[in-house]
Amino acid sequence: MRTYFVPRCGSSTVVMICRAVFLLIGFIFWSVTRLQAADFDFTPTLQRAYTDILKLKVQDGRRALASEAVGTNGIVLYVDNLADMVTLLVSDDRKLYSQWSDREDQRLDQLRELDEHSPWQRFAQAEVRLHWAFVKLKFGQEVSACWDIIRAYKLLEENRKKFPGFLPTYKSLGLLHVMIGAVPENYTWATRMLGLRGNIRQGLQEIRTVTQKDAVFQTEARLIDLLIRAYVLKFTAADAASIEKMVQENPDNLLLHFFATSVLMKDARSEDALRFLNTRPTGSDYLAFPLLEYLKADIGLEKANYQQAAGSYRAFLSQYKGVNFLKDTYYKLFLCYWLNEDDAKALPYLRQVTQVGSAVVESDKAAQKFADLYFKKGVSPKQKILMKARLATDGGFYDTALATLRPYTESSFLLAPEKAEFNYRKARIYQRQGEMDEAMPYFEKAISLSEADQLSYGATSALQLGYIYQQKRNLTRARLYFQKALSYKKHEYKNSIDNKARAALNELSTNSSTP
């Protein structure tokens, strides 16, 4: 494993002398360097531990770590912290989070005592802060998470200036540059005030450099790149092929199977996602991952396999220790019976929505909103038609979705939100089938019907019209619709829609300013 050491030379003359000495007695200097940089030694054992943890084989990774001396090698602290992050994010276990929450400061204190002339020292500190930032966001501690992200950025930028050739820096710095680049123009004053600078194109290029040149962090960097494309930018067929290839190249990596499943489901390719879910590696070597049952249930619901879906949702509830996705799970159990015309069995599950979990993630917010509306005002029977079409569309079963809506027109629905949703569902089906000109009038109508109540169908329709005009290279109209998507002040999917719209606007601005 390559090691790094930078001698502290105070002037250009001394620097030249240092270089001359290095050339003359290189073999002696190499020995000294090994000793002084031993604070950060990414040994083969630690590389194996790191790889196992990214596969969700956390127990194997921990056992490998146990064979290394914790206090003398900063890489042990870094990999051990990675294991904590993965465990907490997968389990969503609040009790475990409370038990481990002081580990961040402990590890940072230990890392600060190690060789500050090694590029690993600041990198490891930044990684520890980012790991805990992701965990804190998961458990609702946004302010503390933001400060960790800012401090990680400062450490990585300092590392980049001191050691520009140290590739691992760019894995995480690239991610932060993308995040900074996705901030809308009217908030960039805040990032500038905090000293945060970067853009999406820069960040993606930095991450790509790591994927091409760094053997240790290549897989993690590739995954970061694809997740940015799935959740911030526009996911393409080439991106889908790339993530499928990654899974095929790493058949024993449960984390990759999970991300492939969730990303392909998000891209309305649930049949492909189910294939990865069914071929995922299993066994006691891997972390328990209840969310996989939840995803399996979602696919069953999309395919109208209601009995199978209900069984998988109940299996998820029996294994899961967290508070996110509980409202959504009970809501979907309600759907399994309600859409199957068994309202008596359905309603107790909908009552549970108002009594369990928290409304932090968007799916839980949507479930809470539906339950509140149902018990206050009721919903019309026509909602079942729209829900069946929505689920089939979300899964990529477009013929089923179109067949569900074919007997109906906008006038078949009495309420404005239902009319808006009908138009939006038709538009998405045509768009997904590649019939953009057919889709556009339905998106426009969904926007006009959503204005008064600021419905999410209008915001999402505006986002999709932005993408369509961007594809048609009508950048003026594309910009107009992305800004329109941002103009919706309050709806349950505002975070994700706003993030995509901001990223698209930044991409348009970057492209238009490129000579």
Steps between C-alpha positions, in 0.01 A plus 500: 500500500634841404579733787519879502732741679563868441813650667444840661749718313485872566644652179564416136871445576421250771251331270774453238734358766228264617451376144872454450529302820207289391672413172833425665385284786159387383515156657566653845224758458256228392559318828444816704184581305356158570547555871359853508202422278416178683221695677299432182570164344220360282621142537360210293307391812340844530420511128321167543312634803398813307379288207305263726324789674393647165356158418306520831713217640558716806581214738780379272628855472497547877692175550768617258520832683549321831833364376635855455623736773231768537709773663789498255335493158251767394363280222360268767304793644375595153384148407348439845303823463378386158370182663307707754344715229393203288352320800300804615371592154391143422345427841347846566541403867459810720606320816826392338550854369474635855755247621751582226447875453811600701730299272531784249680731741713217637627406156557858393708561813709190425551597136618850591782343701634315195744614231373831362748478212314204355215569254305227677469703821262769369332257262417260786367784716280620213370149438411452867308829493318406179411154632340653808333774296316234297403320821380821666288585198345155527408565864375856452798701630530727198684795660779286645523310172541824303787615720671165450465538124645853507796389712559199277506730197762724664720200584475359148573834335806544721611148408452574130727805525769323701489168313344560155602155378328310782203345321279388793436866584304542177256217575332697776592851386338425165178399677502825699566705187192341340292581810624860498436525127138389548426799728265745321637836389306700759675304780854500364577805717480267800744249355740780405476647849592161645788466254338211313571495127447245227269392220342182372726457200813547711377253760411232248840534333679462834302187585564360152875549550484281811301231318764487227821523701453387861478123545397511868216753478389425144182309589385755757566788258310326219206449732503865611505607134198285414301606807555866411362427155201316642404741777634840391534495121307312232555125499565360151493158336882506500497560876264207550727276293799614706344415835384163369856429386634592843269247664598229253868569571440484878246220557581477873444871569163541675528879510529516121200268462300732725595816312440335163156391620401840639641701209337280235169518687534879504557481124174302455679173424361288779519171312876548457526614861323184619759290319781660702295472818439129446866426418648702787757324720365369831634346816600580856815674375291797388328770704129444551333724242122519558457774237548236230167343602343844474630539143378153410157592633495823297561306179222256588263793557595652163425169332165471686624187680325620813526189716874461440555873559312495831707205622824678418388822670417305815839326483668841479311626806598192702872556432535880492613706802478851356230765473528601133276327241256380769221735395562413137498125572165510681362719222608244242352216706178700484540518121549123471148446634330820383600448137384138532155626605534392863443829682422337835850349524659811351384769742679379819830531314421856394421593863847376594653758264402781737636318807845367406840623384592850392432716195858584400552313170280595207316168476393529866383858443290386204350214703411736784342744257285227342386367839410849626301571185325161509381535859404867471328508162513150357618421149296427194486147357676632189818528708540125467525536122766767524693307764510183289623702202760673714640178646519332159674805352746519789598141432536545126191294414372755251258286304322412825496865606363620168236225496391610848445861386370434149128485592518843667546864406569808709126563530461159667652658812318764703774649719777730370781295668367184332481675164859622546617154595321338205681734258832448674465119492417500129794730430748281690386188318548663160830654606634166624397341172700763311193684363602849612263697278208296636614560857553877489133619484412277797789643703385853413146423612626346824690821573199724441280280721760495780566873531226592747582233758874475424469128430809285448366392159564852372854515637589158362338577164706818475818306579425242230415767242836659584670171418303464177593850380860442604499186286352702213781755557253779568698624800294813556180298546686239704625768740149644530352165603777413745440836667128423494564174686684695771217752532266253670529599866377199690438139403610161627767443234651849509850394612562251221334705225681818605835319510456373145375833370793686659750254362347533153512880515863492610580262217333736251694796639830311488442383143397845378813657649734240351675632187 
